[in-house]
Amino acid sequence: MRPLPRRIPALAASALAAVLITTGCSEIQEVSQGIDKAQQCVQAAGIVTETVSKVSGLLNDPAAMEQALKDGGAKLGDLADKAANTSLKEAADSVSNTLEGFNVPDANSAIDTAQKVATDSVRWVEQLTSACG
């Protein structure tokens, strides 16, 4: 029986290494995507919480309150654009549109808006976190 050329074991070892690396890389990529999704979910809930906090301190400044709501909506919109998870993207877009849709022309509207935002924020956070689960 003739001995195998030296290249065949080297090629086989290279092919095996490539398979192992490729398999490992796909698993690492899946873990990385899971971490990214979790980070985006935490960020989305944090944006809502931060926006509610800002709004509650702006009862005497309707224009600033409206701007804080629009800024929070824009941050959620940016997060939605980057979200790999379709459910999170849809939930973040929905909350973003709601925040950006508030109109706060005067002090009375500011009080009403602050109450609505405080009440609805729990639902928004639940909506975002359930999209992540």
mmCIF file with all atom_site columns, C-alpha atoms in Angstrom:
data_model
loop_
_atom_site.group_PDB
_atom_site.id
_atom_site.type_symbol
_atom_site.label_atom_id
_atom_site.label_alt_id
_atom_site.label_comp_id
_atom_site.label_asym_id
_atom_site.label_entity_id
_atom_site.label_seq_id
_atom_site.pdbx_PDB_ins_code
_atom_site.Cartn_x
_atom_site.Cartn_y
_atom_site.Cartn_z
_atom_site.occupancy
_atom_site.B_iso_or_equiv
_atom_site.pdbx_formal_charge
_atom_site.auth_seq_id
_atom_site.auth_comp_id
_atom_site.auth_asym_id
_atom_site.auth_atom_id
_atom_site.pdbx_PDB_model_num
ATOM 1   C CA . MET A 1 1   ? 0.000   0.000  0.000  1.00 0.00 ? 1   MET A CA 1
ATOM 2   C CA . ARG A 1 2   ? 1.276   3.395  -0.957 1.00 0.00 ? 2   ARG A CA 1
ATOM 3   C CA . PRO A 1 3   ? 1.643   6.048  1.797  1.00 0.00 ? 3   PRO A CA 1
ATOM 4   C CA . LEU A 1 4   ? -0.622  9.059  1.650  1.00 0.00 ? 4   LEU A CA 1
ATOM 5   C CA . PRO A 1 5   ? 0.952   12.168 0.267  1.00 0.00 ? 5   PRO A CA 1
ATOM 6   C CA . ARG A 1 6   ? 1.886   14.629 2.994  1.00 0.00 ? 6   ARG A CA 1
ATOM 7   C CA . ARG A 1 7   ? -0.591  17.194 1.756  1.00 0.00 ? 7   ARG A CA 1
ATOM 8   C CA . ILE A 1 8   ? -3.700  15.130 2.445  1.00 0.00 ? 8   ILE A CA 1
ATOM 9   C CA . PRO A 1 9   ? -3.360  15.063 6.271  1.00 0.00 ? 9   PRO A CA 1
ATOM 10  C CA . ALA A 1 10  ? -2.545  18.789 6.245  1.00 0.00 ? 10  ALA A CA 1
ATOM 11  C CA . LEU A 1 11  ? -5.590  19.536 4.053  1.00 0.00 ? 11  LEU A CA 1
ATOM 12  C CA . ALA A 1 12  ? -7.815  17.377 6.240  1.00 0.00 ? 12  ALA A CA 1
ATOM 13  C CA . ALA A 1 13  ? -6.590  19.149 9.368  1.00 0.00 ? 13  ALA A CA 1
ATOM 14  C CA . SER A 1 14  ? -7.179  22.533 7.720  1.00 0.00 ? 14  SER A CA 1
ATOM 15  C CA . ALA A 1 15  ? -10.711 21.543 6.689  1.00 0.00 ? 15  ALA A CA 1
ATOM 16  C CA . LEU A 1 16  ? -11.486 20.288 10.203 1.00 0.00 ? 16  LEU A CA 1
ATOM 17  C CA . ALA A 1 17  ? -10.147 23.510 11.720 1.00 0.00 ? 17  ALA A CA 1
ATOM 18  C CA . ALA A 1 18  ? -12.279 25.565 9.313  1.00 0.00 ? 18  ALA A CA 1
ATOM 19  C CA . VAL A 1 19  ? -15.412 23.617 10.280 1.00 0.00 ? 19  VAL A CA 1
ATOM 20  C CA . LEU A 1 20  ? -14.694 24.061 13.985 1.00 0.00 ? 20  LEU A CA 1
ATOM 21  C CA . ILE A 1 21  ? -14.000 27.761 13.600 1.00 0.00 ? 21  ILE A CA 1
ATOM 22  C CA . THR A 1 22  ? -17.108 28.315 11.484 1.00 0.00 ? 22  THR A CA 1
ATOM 23  C CA . THR A 1 23  ? -19.312 26.455 13.956 1.00 0.00 ? 23  THR A CA 1
ATOM 24  C CA . GLY A 1 24  ? -17.805 28.325 16.884 1.00 0.00 ? 24  GLY A CA 1
ATOM 25  C CA . CYS A 1 25  ? -18.188 31.664 15.139 1.00 0.00 ? 25  CYS A CA 1
ATOM 26  C CA . SER A 1 26  ? -21.887 31.105 14.447 1.00 0.00 ? 26  SER A CA 1
ATOM 27  C CA . GLU A 1 27  ? -22.455 30.223 18.109 1.00 0.00 ? 27  GLU A CA 1
ATOM 28  C CA . ILE A 1 28  ? -20.517 33.300 19.196 1.00 0.00 ? 28  ILE A CA 1
ATOM 29  C CA . GLN A 1 29  ? -22.576 35.399 16.787 1.00 0.00 ? 29  GLN A CA 1
ATOM 30  C CA . GLU A 1 30  ? -25.826 34.004 18.261 1.00 0.00 ? 30  GLU A CA 1
ATOM 31  C CA . VAL A 1 31  ? -24.661 34.837 21.786 1.00 0.00 ? 31  VAL A CA 1
ATOM 32  C CA . SER A 1 32  ? -23.607 38.301 20.643 1.00 0.00 ? 32  SER A CA 1
ATOM 33  C CA . GLN A 1 33  ? -27.009 38.911 19.032 1.00 0.00 ? 33  GLN A CA 1
ATOM 34  C CA . GLY A 1 34  ? -28.713 37.810 22.260 1.00 0.00 ? 34  GLY A CA 1
ATOM 35  C CA . ILE A 1 35  ? -26.609 40.255 24.249 1.00 0.00 ? 35  ILE A CA 1
ATOM 36  C CA . ASP A 1 36  ? -27.363 43.056 21.768 1.00 0.00 ? 36  ASP A CA 1
ATOM 37  C CA . LYS A 1 37  ? -31.086 42.309 22.006 1.00 0.00 ? 37  LYS A CA 1
ATOM 38  C CA . ALA A 1 38  ? -30.971 42.358 25.809 1.00 0.00 ? 38  ALA A CA 1
ATOM 39  C CA . GLN A 1 39  ? -29.045 45.647 25.778 1.00 0.00 ? 39  GLN A CA 1
ATOM 40  C CA . GLN A 1 40  ? -31.552 47.195 23.385 1.00 0.00 ? 40  GLN A CA 1
ATOM 41  C CA . CYS A 1 41  ? -34.438 46.061 25.594 1.00 0.00 ? 41  CYS A CA 1
ATOM 42  C CA . VAL A 1 42  ? -32.834 47.612 28.663 1.00 0.00 ? 42  VAL A CA 1
ATOM 43  C CA . GLN A 1 43  ? -32.088 50.796 26.712 1.00 0.00 ? 43  GLN A CA 1
ATOM 44  C CA . ALA A 1 44  ? -35.681 51.065 25.474 1.00 0.00 ? 44  ALA A CA 1
ATOM 45  C CA . ALA A 1 45  ? -37.117 50.788 28.973 1.00 0.00 ? 45  ALA A CA 1
ATOM 46  C CA . GLY A 1 46  ? -34.474 53.249 30.206 1.00 0.00 ? 46  GLY A CA 1
ATOM 47  C CA . ILE A 1 47  ? -35.444 55.802 27.559 1.00 0.00 ? 47  ILE A CA 1
ATOM 48  C CA . VAL A 1 48  ? -39.074 55.666 28.694 1.00 0.00 ? 48  VAL A CA 1
ATOM 49  C CA . THR A 1 49  ? -38.083 55.983 32.356 1.00 0.00 ? 49  THR A CA 1
ATOM 50  C CA . GLU A 1 50  ? -35.711 58.865 31.617 1.00 0.00 ? 50  GLU A CA 1
ATOM 51  C CA . THR A 1 51  ? -38.350 60.679 29.560 1.00 0.00 ? 51  THR A CA 1
ATOM 52  C CA . VAL A 1 52  ? -40.985 60.306 32.298 1.00 0.00 ? 52  VAL A CA 1
ATOM 53  C CA . SER A 1 53  ? -38.501 61.639 34.836 1.00 0.00 ? 53  SER A CA 1
ATOM 54  C CA . LYS A 1 54  ? -37.751 64.694 32.699 1.00 0.00 ? 54  LYS A CA 1
ATOM 55  C CA . VAL A 1 55  ? -41.427 65.354 31.999 1.00 0.00 ? 55  VAL A CA 1
ATOM 56  C CA . SER A 1 56  ? -42.364 65.287 35.670 1.00 0.00 ? 56  SER A CA 1
ATOM 57  C CA . GLY A 1 57  ? -39.890 68.075 36.357 1.00 0.00 ? 57  GLY A CA 1
ATOM 58  C CA . LEU A 1 58  ? -41.187 70.328 33.591 1.00 0.00 ? 58  LEU A CA 1
ATOM 59  C CA . LEU A 1 59  ? -44.747 71.050 34.723 1.00 0.00 ? 59  LEU A CA 1
ATOM 60  C CA . ASN A 1 60  ? -44.099 74.816 34.609 1.00 0.00 ? 60  ASN A CA 1
ATOM 61  C CA . ASP A 1 61  ? -42.446 74.755 31.182 1.00 0.00 ? 61  ASP A CA 1
ATOM 62  C CA . PRO A 1 62  ? -44.809 73.328 28.532 1.00 0.00 ? 62  PRO A CA 1
ATOM 63  C CA . ALA A 1 63  ? -42.408 73.970 25.640 1.00 0.00 ? 63  ALA A CA 1
ATOM 64  C CA . ALA A 1 64  ? -39.561 72.158 27.392 1.00 0.00 ? 64  ALA A CA 1
ATOM 65  C CA . MET A 1 65  ? -41.913 69.291 28.287 1.00 0.00 ? 65  MET A CA 1
ATOM 66  C CA . GLU A 1 66  ? -42.995 68.906 24.688 1.00 0.00 ? 66  GLU A CA 1
ATOM 67  C CA . GLN A 1 67  ? -39.344 68.944 23.599 1.00 0.00 ? 67  GLN A CA 1
ATOM 68  C CA . ALA A 1 68  ? -38.434 66.306 26.210 1.00 0.00 ? 68  ALA A CA 1
ATOM 69  C CA . LEU A 1 69  ? -41.227 64.086 24.876 1.00 0.00 ? 69  LEU A CA 1
ATOM 70  C CA . LYS A 1 70  ? -40.057 64.556 21.295 1.00 0.00 ? 70  LYS A CA 1
ATOM 71  C CA . ASP A 1 71  ? -36.444 63.852 22.309 1.00 0.00 ? 71  ASP A CA 1
ATOM 72  C CA . GLY A 1 72  ? -37.473 60.656 24.105 1.00 0.00 ? 72  GLY A CA 1
ATOM 73  C CA . GLY A 1 73  ? -39.520 59.611 21.078 1.00 0.00 ? 73  GLY A CA 1
ATOM 74  C CA . ALA A 1 74  ? -36.588 60.313 18.774 1.00 0.00 ? 74  ALA A CA 1
ATOM 75  C CA . LYS A 1 75  ? -34.245 58.206 20.943 1.00 0.00 ? 75  LYS A CA 1
ATOM 76  C CA . LEU A 1 76  ? -36.715 55.315 20.846 1.00 0.00 ? 76  LEU A CA 1
ATOM 77  C CA . GLY A 1 77  ? -37.077 55.772 17.097 1.00 0.00 ? 77  GLY A CA 1
ATOM 78  C CA . ASP A 1 78  ? -33.306 55.543 16.674 1.00 0.00 ? 78  ASP A CA 1
ATOM 79  C CA . LEU A 1 79  ? -33.235 52.411 18.810 1.00 0.00 ? 79  LEU A CA 1
ATOM 80  C CA . ALA A 1 80  ? -36.075 50.928 16.733 1.00 0.00 ? 80  ALA A CA 1
ATOM 81  C CA . ASP A 1 81  ? -34.122 51.599 13.538 1.00 0.00 ? 81  ASP A CA 1
ATOM 82  C CA . LYS A 1 82  ? -31.161 49.626 14.919 1.00 0.00 ? 82  LYS A CA 1
ATOM 83  C CA . ALA A 1 83  ? -33.171 46.810 16.525 1.00 0.00 ? 83  ALA A CA 1
ATOM 84  C CA . ALA A 1 84  ? -32.601 43.398 15.000 1.00 0.00 ? 84  ALA A CA 1
ATOM 85  C CA . ASN A 1 85  ? -35.686 42.071 16.804 1.00 0.00 ? 85  ASN A CA 1
ATOM 86  C CA . THR A 1 86  ? -38.830 42.847 14.797 1.00 0.00 ? 86  THR A CA 1
ATOM 87  C CA . SER A 1 87  ? -41.078 42.784 17.865 1.00 0.00 ? 87  SER A CA 1
ATOM 88  C CA . LEU A 1 88  ? -38.869 45.283 19.702 1.00 0.00 ? 88  LEU A CA 1
ATOM 89  C CA . LYS A 1 89  ? -38.691 47.477 16.604 1.00 0.00 ? 89  LYS A CA 1
ATOM 90  C CA . GLU A 1 90  ? -42.487 47.585 16.330 1.00 0.00 ? 90  GLU A CA 1
ATOM 91  C CA . ALA A 1 91  ? -42.985 48.253 20.053 1.00 0.00 ? 91  ALA A CA 1
ATOM 92  C CA . ALA A 1 92  ? -40.312 50.972 20.135 1.00 0.00 ? 92  ALA A CA 1
ATOM 93  C CA . ASP A 1 93  ? -41.778 52.619 17.021 1.00 0.00 ? 93  ASP A CA 1
ATOM 94  C CA . SER A 1 94  ? -45.234 52.590 18.602 1.00 0.00 ? 94  SER A CA 1
ATOM 95  C CA . VAL A 1 95  ? -44.091 54.199 21.852 1.00 0.00 ? 95  VAL A CA 1
ATOM 96  C CA . SER A 1 96  ? -41.877 56.611 19.917 1.00 0.00 ? 96  SER A CA 1
ATOM 97  C CA . ASN A 1 97  ? -44.817 57.804 17.821 1.00 0.00 ? 97  ASN A CA 1
ATOM 98  C CA . THR A 1 98  ? -46.927 58.259 20.947 1.00 0.00 ? 98  THR A CA 1
ATOM 99  C CA . LEU A 1 99  ? -44.264 60.343 22.700 1.00 0.00 ? 99  LEU A CA 1
ATOM 100 C CA . GLU A 1 100 ? -43.620 62.480 19.637 1.00 0.00 ? 100 GLU A CA 1
ATOM 101 C CA . GLY A 1 101 ? -47.373 63.023 19.180 1.00 0.00 ? 101 GLY A CA 1
ATOM 102 C CA . PHE A 1 102 ? -47.940 64.914 22.424 1.00 0.00 ? 102 PHE A CA 1
ATOM 103 C CA . ASN A 1 103 ? -48.868 68.577 22.060 1.00 0.00 ? 103 ASN A CA 1
ATOM 104 C CA . VAL A 1 104 ? -48.269 70.712 25.154 1.00 0.00 ? 104 VAL A CA 1
ATOM 105 C CA . PRO A 1 105 ? -49.384 74.281 24.381 1.00 0.00 ? 105 PRO A CA 1
ATOM 106 C CA . ASP A 1 106 ? -49.968 75.539 27.934 1.00 0.00 ? 106 ASP A CA 1
ATOM 107 C CA . ALA A 1 107 ? -49.620 74.840 31.668 1.00 0.00 ? 107 ALA A CA 1
ATOM 108 C CA . ASN A 1 108 ? -52.944 72.983 31.918 1.00 0.00 ? 108 ASN A CA 1
ATOM 109 C CA . SER A 1 109 ? -51.950 70.729 29.036 1.00 0.00 ? 109 SER A CA 1
ATOM 110 C CA . ALA A 1 110 ? -48.592 70.166 30.719 1.00 0.00 ? 110 ALA A CA 1
ATOM 111 C CA . ILE A 1 111 ? -50.290 68.856 33.858 1.00 0.00 ? 111 ILE A CA 1
ATOM 112 C CA . ASP A 1 112 ? -52.621 66.613 31.851 1.00 0.00 ? 112 ASP A CA 1
ATOM 113 C CA . THR A 1 113 ? -49.746 65.345 29.717 1.00 0.00 ? 113 THR A CA 1
ATOM 114 C CA . ALA A 1 114 ? -47.536 64.633 32.722 1.00 0.00 ? 114 ALA A CA 1
ATOM 115 C CA . GLN A 1 115 ? -50.337 62.604 34.320 1.00 0.00 ? 115 GLN A CA 1
ATOM 116 C CA . LYS A 1 116 ? -50.982 60.675 31.108 1.00 0.00 ? 116 LYS A CA 1
ATOM 117 C CA . VAL A 1 117 ? -47.283 59.980 30.559 1.00 0.00 ? 117 VAL A CA 1
ATOM 118 C CA . ALA A 1 118 ? -46.861 58.801 34.156 1.00 0.00 ? 118 ALA A CA 1
ATOM 119 C CA . THR A 1 119 ? -49.863 56.482 33.854 1.00 0.00 ? 119 THR A CA 1
ATOM 120 C CA . ASP A 1 120 ? -49.068 55.147 30.385 1.00 0.00 ? 120 ASP A CA 1
ATOM 121 C CA . SER A 1 121 ? -45.344 54.705 31.010 1.00 0.00 ? 121 SER A CA 1
ATOM 122 C CA . VAL A 1 122 ? -45.960 51.469 32.914 1.00 0.00 ? 122 VAL A CA 1
ATOM 123 C CA . ARG A 1 123 ? -47.825 50.068 29.914 1.00 0.00 ? 123 ARG A CA 1
ATOM 124 C CA . TRP A 1 124 ? -45.094 51.263 27.531 1.00 0.00 ? 124 TRP A CA 1
ATOM 125 C CA . VAL A 1 125 ? -42.333 49.595 29.527 1.00 0.00 ? 125 VAL A CA 1
ATOM 126 C CA . GLU A 1 126 ? -44.389 46.383 29.681 1.00 0.00 ? 126 GLU A CA 1
ATOM 127 C CA . GLN A 1 127 ? -44.964 46.612 25.934 1.00 0.00 ? 127 GLN A CA 1
ATOM 128 C CA . LEU A 1 128 ? -41.241 47.014 25.274 1.00 0.00 ? 128 LEU A CA 1
ATOM 129 C CA . THR A 1 129 ? -40.120 44.300 27.682 1.00 0.00 ? 129 THR A CA 1
ATOM 130 C CA . SER A 1 130 ? -42.720 41.812 26.439 1.00 0.00 ? 130 SER A CA 1
ATOM 131 C CA . ALA A 1 131 ? -41.442 42.406 22.899 1.00 0.00 ? 131 ALA A CA 1
ATOM 132 C CA . CYS A 1 132 ? -38.048 41.302 24.144 1.00 0.00 ? 132 CYS A CA 1
ATOM 133 C CA . GLY A 1 133 ? -39.220 38.096 25.769 1.00 0.00 ? 133 GLY A CA 1
#
